[in-house]
Amino acid sequence: MKSVELLDQLRRILGPDGVITDPDVTESYRRDMMPLAPAGAPLAVVLPGDTAAVQAVVRACAAAGTPIVPRGAGSGLSGAANAVDGCVVLAMTRMNRILEIDPDNRLAVVEPGVVNLDLRQEVEKEGLFYPPDPSSYDWCTIGGNVSTNAGGLCCVKYGVTTDSVLGLEVVLASGELLRTGRRTVKGVAGYDLTKLFIGSEGTLGVITQATLALRPLPQAPATMVAAFPSTAAAGAAVAGVVREGLVPSLMEIMDAASIRAVEAHLNTELGAGSGSAALLICQSDAGGEVAKRELEKIEQLCLSAGAELAYVTTDVAEGRMLLAARRAVLTALEVYGAWLTDDVCVPRTRIAELISGCAEISARQRLLIAVVGHAGDGNMHPTIAYDPADADQFERAKLAFDEILEVGLALGGTVTGEHGIGKIKREWLAREIGEVGLGAHRAIKRALDPDNLFNPGSMFALD
């Protein structure tokens, strides 16, 4: 009876089209893109249109003791947006307005349902740039990016989402509205509550607005590509770039499996024509001769490290084509079956060791594992291809997923560089941060969400 009363109240708050209970429709809101993460059956999916509606929904669910799982577009890869049985999924996609673009102060104020690419295109009209660029930037939302502290290809120069967030508006478990941060360049008043909510994966509150820092629009990028006979040589080149203090706007690496898959998919040749073991793609958006000189230095470092081929192009179309090849890796792998992608981050000097470790896991589990990643910051994406209809392959894929995390930690890395913990890596978070760290997380959760209303069971267990 309590559920019926809650649904009636939610319909009064949001109107009949703002509450979805049809199982055929709610099915598409149950999970994100991570196939291993558990997902429950929600009581309803709700679609608020403004902050006041979110506050009313939170208060209604809190009074009924019904958990809330906030959700963006569902592009995540950790299960953080997955429903739990009987919950209300709070889908934020209708709150998709760009509220303000302030060119003079280089900031934007947006609602959480704004698509990343839409924001980038709007601020470009003002000669400005919003740097975070997850691979799903053409459909992921800013709210989801903030909640997972998403990264992307440009992190090496511009950082991850947290580096572009000035302030937030958050609905707390009490239904109260918390405003954090500032609009100024500097500000150190009180605890940095903005950073606390960034990456909290919907476990502490519902983000309803974000104030974002913008940058001047970069120059059209120049591009360098280098092919290597071994992953060790590619790793040495990356270490050399870091050691020399060069900071390209993008530095991506592809292993042999990724190169072969993309070459077959695009019917083109990416390497040196002899089955390259690794490919490094760099870009510089410094502009003109500055960009060219920067990339020529990286080119020489690659050749000194043993590259079979390295060249620089200032042709924007050619650079776009090379980057499209990098972005096509997951699509290219679909011919081998379903894919399961990880996101370990290791010290940049140990990238080659991670790739080699993945090759060993691939042989042991008898599954294709292709590794691509952001070489500039050490965030790698080993991707396992498997047949989901084959129970044995699926079990081996799960084993491989965990073995990759084990290798990443052993190399001094972290179990997630940008996808988050969600419902798939809870035990790995505990291993990485230890009991004291886990206790601090639980204390913060209890202080802000004492009844475990938001996204229960995600990131860590409360007890």
Tab-separated table of N, CA, C and O in Angstrom, residues 290-366:
chain	number	residue	atom	x	y	z
A	290	VAL	N	54.472	26.603	-32.828
A	290	VAL	CA	54.657	26.085	-31.465
A	290	VAL	C	54.214	24.625	-31.399
A	290	VAL	O	54.921	23.759	-30.866
A	291	ALA	N	53.044	24.348	-31.959
A	291	ALA	CA	52.536	22.979	-31.972
A	291	ALA	C	53.444	22.069	-32.786
A	291	ALA	O	53.747	20.938	-32.382
A	292	LYS	N	53.874	22.552	-33.926
A	292	LYS	CA	54.733	21.744	-34.791
A	292	LYS	C	56.039	21.391	-34.091
A	292	LYS	O	56.499	20.240	-34.121
A	293	ARG	N	56.649	22.371	-33.416
A	293	ARG	CA	57.911	22.118	-32.712
A	293	ARG	C	57.698	21.133	-31.557
A	293	ARG	O	58.532	20.254	-31.328
A	294	GLU	N	56.595	21.301	-30.849
A	294	GLU	CA	56.308	20.396	-29.731
A	294	GLU	C	56.208	18.952	-30.214
A	294	GLU	O	56.793	18.033	-29.625
A	295	LEU	N	55.476	18.756	-31.307
A	295	LEU	CA	55.295	17.404	-31.816
A	295	LEU	C	56.561	16.862	-32.467
A	295	LEU	O	56.815	15.653	-32.433
A	296	GLU	N	57.357	17.727	-33.061
A	296	GLU	CA	58.630	17.261	-33.625
A	296	GLU	C	59.565	16.764	-32.525
A	296	GLU	O	60.316	15.791	-32.727
A	297	LYS	N	59.530	17.396	-31.367
A	297	LYS	CA	60.317	16.911	-30.232
A	297	LYS	C	59.834	15.530	-29.803
A	297	LYS	O	60.633	14.633	-29.518
A	298	ILE	N	58.500	15.356	-29.747
A	298	ILE	CA	57.944	14.053	-29.370
A	298	ILE	C	58.286	13.015	-30.431
A	298	ILE	O	58.621	11.863	-30.115
A	299	GLU	N	58.244	13.424	-31.695
A	299	GLU	CA	58.605	12.520	-32.791
A	299	GLU	C	60.035	12.005	-32.610
A	299	GLU	O	60.297	10.796	-32.751
A	300	GLN	N	60.966	12.887	-32.286
A	300	GLN	CA	62.353	12.474	-32.089
A	300	GLN	C	62.498	11.550	-30.884
A	300	GLN	O	63.283	10.583	-30.919
A	301	LEU	N	61.751	11.816	-29.832
A	301	LEU	CA	61.779	10.936	-28.662
A	301	LEU	C	61.272	9.540	-29.023
A	301	LEU	O	61.813	8.531	-28.556
A	302	CYS	N	60.244	9.485	-29.857
A	302	CYS	CA	59.705	8.195	-30.292
A	302	CYS	C	60.733	7.432	-31.126
A	302	CYS	O	60.947	6.230	-30.930
A	303	LEU	N	61.383	8.123	-32.046
A	303	LEU	CA	62.399	7.476	-32.885
A	303	LEU	C	63.580	7.004	-32.041
A	303	LEU	O	64.124	5.909	-32.261
A	304	SER	N	63.963	7.798	-31.060
A	304	SER	CA	65.063	7.412	-30.172
A	304	SER	C	64.696	6.201	-29.333
A	304	SER	O	65.569	5.399	-28.967
A	305	ALA	N	63.403	6.044	-29.031
A	305	ALA	CA	62.942	4.901	-28.242
A	305	ALA	C	62.781	3.645	-29.093
A	305	ALA	O	62.496	2.568	-28.560
A	306	GLY	N	62.934	3.781	-30.415
A	306	GLY	CA	62.868	2.610	-31.277
A	306	GLY	C	61.675	2.541	-32.195
A	306	GLY	O	61.377	1.471	-32.746
A	307	ALA	N	60.980	3.646	-32.394
A	307	ALA	CA	59.810	3.633	-33.277
A	307	ALA	C	60.214	3.253	-34.703
A	307	ALA	O	61.240	3.697	-35.210
A	308	GLU	N	59.389	2.415	-35.328
A	308	GLU	CA	59.606	2.027	-36.726
A	308	GLU	C	59.209	3.145	-37.682
A	308	GLU	O	59.735	3.256	-38.799
A	309	LEU	N	58.263	3.924	-37.231
A	309	LEU	CA	57.717	4.988	-38.068
A	309	LEU	C	57.219	6.092	-37.157
A	309	LEU	O	56.613	5.829	-36.120
A	310	ALA	N	57.461	7.339	-37.513
A	310	ALA	CA	56.921	8.475	-36.767
A	310	ALA	C	56.834	9.658	-37.711
A	310	ALA	O	57.758	9.915	-38.478
A	311	TYR	N	55.714	10.338	-37.696
A	311	TYR	CA	55.607	11.534	-38.519
A	311	TYR	C	54.583	12.496	-37.943
A	311	TYR	O	53.687	12.111	-37.197
A	312	VAL	N	54.748	13.752	-38.302
A	312	VAL	CA	53.892	14.837	-37.817
A	312	VAL	C	53.104	15.397	-38.993
A	312	VAL	O	53.646	15.558	-40.090
A	313	THR	N	51.829	15.696	-38.759
A	313	THR	CA	51.011	16.344	-39.784
A	313	THR	C	50.276	17.529	-39.184
A	313	THR	O	49.799	17.455	-38.048
A	314	THR	N	50.210	18.605	-39.949
A	314	THR	CA	49.407	19.762	-39.536
A	314	THR	C	48.067	19.768	-40.262
A	314	THR	O	47.280	20.695	-40.098
A	315	ASP	N	47.815	18.735	-41.048
A	315	ASP	CA	46.549	18.603	-41.770
A	315	ASP	C	45.464	18.176	-40.779
A	315	ASP	O	45.516	17.075	-40.215
A	316	VAL	N	44.498	19.040	-40.554
A	316	VAL	CA	43.455	18.777	-39.561
A	316	VAL	C	42.644	17.545	-39.925
A	316	VAL	O	42.312	16.720	-39.063
A	317	ALA	N	42.333	17.371	-41.199
A	317	ALA	CA	41.533	16.222	-41.630
A	317	ALA	C	42.279	14.914	-41.381
A	317	ALA	O	41.685	13.923	-40.936
A	318	GLU	N	43.576	14.912	-41.654
A	318	GLU	CA	44.363	13.700	-41.420
A	318	GLU	C	44.443	13.392	-39.928
A	318	GLU	O	44.325	12.239	-39.506
A	319	GLY	N	44.619	14.427	-39.129
A	319	GLY	CA	44.638	14.234	-37.679
A	319	GLY	C	43.315	13.709	-37.166
A	319	GLY	O	43.269	12.829	-36.296
A	320	ARG	N	42.224	14.237	-37.720
A	320	ARG	CA	40.895	13.779	-37.310
A	320	ARG	C	40.705	12.304	-37.673
A	320	ARG	O	40.103	11.543	-36.914
A	321	MET	N	41.239	11.900	-38.817
A	321	MET	CA	41.124	10.508	-39.255
A	321	MET	C	41.881	9.583	-38.305
A	321	MET	O	41.378	8.515	-37.917
A	322	LEU	N	43.083	9.984	-37.887
A	322	LEU	CA	43.861	9.170	-36.964
A	322	LEU	C	43.173	9.052	-35.611
A	322	LEU	O	43.143	7.978	-35.006
A	323	LEU	N	42.595	10.149	-35.152
A	323	LEU	CA	41.898	10.110	-33.872
A	323	LEU	C	40.611	9.296	-33.980
A	323	LEU	O	40.219	8.604	-33.027
A	324	ALA	N	39.963	9.338	-35.125
A	324	ALA	CA	38.762	8.523	-35.340
A	324	ALA	C	39.096	7.045	-35.240
A	324	ALA	O	38.295	6.238	-34.744
A	325	ALA	N	40.294	6.677	-35.682
A	325	ALA	CA	40.725	5.281	-35.565
A	325	ALA	C	40.845	4.883	-34.097
A	325	ALA	O	40.434	3.792	-33.702
A	326	ARG	N	41.403	5.771	-33.290
A	326	ARG	CA	41.491	5.491	-31.850
A	326	ARG	C	40.107	5.364	-31.231
A	326	ARG	O	39.838	4.446	-30.445
A	327	ARG	N	39.191	6.244	-31.588
A	327	ARG	CA	37.855	6.209	-31.004
A	327	ARG	C	37.039	5.005	-31.508
A	327	ARG	O	36.045	4.635	-30.899
A	328	ALA	N	37.474	4.385	-32.602
A	328	ALA	CA	36.712	3.285	-33.201
A	328	ALA	C	37.041	1.927	-32.599
A	328	ALA	O	36.463	0.919	-33.015
A	329	VAL	N	37.929	1.874	-31.620
A	329	VAL	CA	38.398	0.580	-31.119
A	329	VAL	C	37.240	-0.280	-30.593
A	329	VAL	O	37.108	-1.455	-30.963
A	330	LEU	N	36.395	0.268	-29.747
A	330	LEU	CA	35.313	-0.534	-29.178
A	330	LEU	C	34.350	-1.031	-30.249
A	330	LEU	O	33.920	-2.187	-30.231
A	331	THR	N	34.032	-0.164	-31.185
A	331	THR	CA	33.169	-0.585	-32.295
A	331	THR	C	33.837	-1.692	-33.095
A	331	THR	O	33.188	-2.671	-33.496
A	332	ALA	N	35.134	-1.567	-33.334
A	332	ALA	CA	35.870	-2.567	-34.105
A	332	ALA	C	35.881	-3.920	-33.414
A	332	ALA	O	35.901	-4.968	-34.070
A	333	LEU	N	35.864	-3.913	-32.096
A	333	LEU	CA	35.919	-5.170	-31.341
A	333	LEU	C	34.592	-5.919	-31.344
A	333	LEU	O	34.542	-7.098	-30.980
A	334	GLU	N	33.512	-5.261	-31.751
A	334	GLU	CA	32.202	-5.910	-31.719
A	334	GLU	C	32.133	-7.126	-32.637
A	334	GLU	O	31.321	-8.024	-32.421
A	335	VAL	N	32.984	-7.181	-33.654
A	335	VAL	CA	32.993	-8.331	-34.550
A	335	VAL	C	33.437	-9.593	-33.812
A	335	VAL	O	33.121	-10.712	-34.222
A	336	TYR	N	34.139	-9.423	-32.681
A	336	TYR	CA	34.612	-10.568	-31.904
A	336	TYR	C	33.616	-10.974	-30.811
A	336	TYR	O	33.858	-11.910	-30.069
A	337	GLY	N	32.521	-10.256	-30.673
A	337	GLY	CA	31.523	-10.555	-29.653
A	337	GLY	C	31.219	-9.328	-28.817
A	337	GLY	O	31.485	-8.193	-29.217
A	338	ALA	N	30.684	-9.554	-27.632
A	338	ALA	CA	30.440	-8.461	-26.695
A	338	ALA	C	31.777	-8.024	-26.100
A	338	ALA	O	32.769	-8.760	-26.163
A	339	TRP	N	31.807	-6.816	-25.536
A	339	TRP	CA	33.040	-6.376	-24.917
A	339	TRP	C	32.814	-5.909	-23.482
A	339	TRP	O	31.731	-5.484	-23.103
A	340	LEU	N	33.868	-6.056	-22.706
A	340	LEU	CA	33.866	-5.681	-21.299
A	340	LEU	C	35.120	-4.859	-21.070
A	340	LEU	O	36.234	-5.357	-21.217
A	341	THR	N	34.954	-3.563	-20.761
A	341	THR	CA	36.132	-2.689	-20.689
A	341	THR	C	36.461	-2.298	-19.254
A	341	THR	O	35.576	-2.028	-18.450
A	342	ASP	N	37.734	-2.323	-18.952
A	342	ASP	CA	38.236	-1.965	-17.625
A	342	ASP	C	38.865	-0.572	-17.698
A	342	ASP	O	38.985	0.003	-18.795
A	343	ASP	N	39.267	-0.015	-16.567
A	343	ASP	CA	39.879	1.324	-16.615
A	343	ASP	C	40.888	1.524	-15.499
A	343	ASP	O	40.797	2.446	-14.712
A	344	VAL	N	41.883	0.643	-15.473
A	344	VAL	CA	42.935	0.800	-14.480
A	344	VAL	C	43.854	1.952	-14.877
A	344	VAL	O	44.013	2.256	-16.057
A	345	CYS	N	44.431	2.574	-13.875
A	345	CYS	CA	45.367	3.675	-14.114
A	345	CYS	C	46.665	3.338	-13.394
A	345	CYS	O	46.644	3.006	-12.195
A	346	VAL	N	47.770	3.382	-14.118
A	346	VAL	CA	49.067	3.031	-13.546
A	346	VAL	C	50.038	4.197	-13.748
A	346	VAL	O	49.800	5.081	-14.580
A	347	PRO	N	51.146	4.206	-13.009
A	347	PRO	CA	52.169	5.218	-13.288
A	347	PRO	C	52.578	5.149	-14.758
A	347	PRO	O	52.688	4.064	-15.331
A	348	ARG	N	52.825	6.287	-15.362
A	348	ARG	CA	53.073	6.318	-16.803
A	348	ARG	C	54.302	5.507	-17.209
A	348	ARG	O	54.386	5.019	-18.341
A	349	THR	N	55.224	5.339	-16.281
A	349	THR	CA	56.424	4.554	-16.579
A	349	THR	C	56.133	3.049	-16.601
A	349	THR	O	57.013	2.265	-16.978
A	350	ARG	N	54.901	2.642	-16.227
A	350	ARG	CA	54.599	1.203	-16.126
A	350	ARG	C	53.494	0.775	-17.091
A	350	ARG	O	52.924	-0.311	-16.954
A	351	ILE	N	53.197	1.633	-18.062
A	351	ILE	CA	52.158	1.309	-19.045
A	351	ILE	C	52.495	0.036	-19.804
A	351	ILE	O	51.644	-0.842	-20.004
A	352	ALA	N	53.751	-0.097	-20.232
A	352	ALA	CA	54.153	-1.279	-21.007
A	352	ALA	C	53.974	-2.549	-20.191
A	352	ALA	O	53.552	-3.594	-20.724
A	353	GLU	N	54.267	-2.483	-18.891
A	353	GLU	CA	54.093	-3.656	-18.033
A	353	GLU	C	52.626	-4.050	-17.916
A	353	GLU	O	52.293	-5.241	-17.887
A	354	LEU	N	51.746	-3.053	-17.857
A	354	LEU	CA	50.320	-3.369	-17.800
A	354	LEU	C	49.866	-4.052	-19.089
A	354	LEU	O	49.142	-5.048	-19.053
A	355	ILE	N	50.302	-3.517	-20.230
A	355	ILE	CA	49.917	-4.113	-21.510
A	355	ILE	C	50.434	-5.551	-21.599
A	355	ILE	O	49.711	-6.464	-22.030
A	356	SER	N	51.670	-5.772	-21.157
A	356	SER	CA	52.222	-7.125	-21.173
A	356	SER	C	51.452	-8.045	-20.231
A	356	SER	O	51.196	-9.211	-20.561
A	357	GLY	N	51.068	-7.512	-19.070
A	357	GLY	CA	50.274	-8.297	-18.130
A	357	GLY	C	48.932	-8.691	-18.712
A	357	GLY	O	48.455	-9.817	-18.516
A	358	CYS	N	48.337	-7.777	-19.467
A	358	CYS	CA	47.053	-8.079	-20.110
A	358	CYS	C	47.212	-9.153	-21.182
A	358	CYS	O	46.327	-9.995	-21.371
A	359	ALA	N	48.347	-9.124	-21.881
A	359	ALA	CA	48.614	-10.154	-22.894
A	359	ALA	C	48.717	-11.529	-22.245
A	359	ALA	O	48.222	-12.532	-22.784
A	360	GLU	N	49.332	-11.600	-21.075
A	360	GLU	CA	49.439	-12.867	-20.348
A	360	GLU	C	48.059	-13.348	-19.892
A	360	GLU	O	47.743	-14.540	-19.976
A	361	ILE	N	47.242	-12.432	-19.420
A	361	ILE	CA	45.884	-12.789	-19.000
A	361	ILE	C	45.077	-13.273	-20.203
A	361	ILE	O	44.316	-14.245	-20.117
A	362	SER	N	45.247	-12.598	-21.319
A	362	SER	CA	44.558	-12.976	-22.560
A	362	SER	C	44.882	-14.422	-22.930
A	362	SER	O	43.991	-15.217	-23.268
A	363	ALA	N	46.169	-14.777	-22.869
A	363	ALA	CA	46.577	-16.144	-23.208
A	363	ALA	C	46.029	-17.143	-22.194
A	363	ALA	O	45.555	-18.232	-22.574
A	364	ARG	N	46.073	-16.783	-20.921
A	364	ARG	CA	45.625	-17.703	-19.870
A	364	ARG	C	44.122	-17.948	-19.928
A	364	ARG	O	43.647	-19.072	-19.762
A	365	GLN	N	43.365	-16.891	-20.187
A	365	GLN	CA	41.901	-17.026	-20.207
A	365	GLN	C	41.358	-17.336	-21.605
A	365	GLN	O	40.152	-17.502	-21.770
A	366	ARG	N	42.236	-17.384	-22.605
A	366	ARG	CA	41.847	-17.734	-23.974
A	366	ARG	C	40.766	-16.790	-24.508
A	366	ARG	O	39.777	-17.210	-25.102
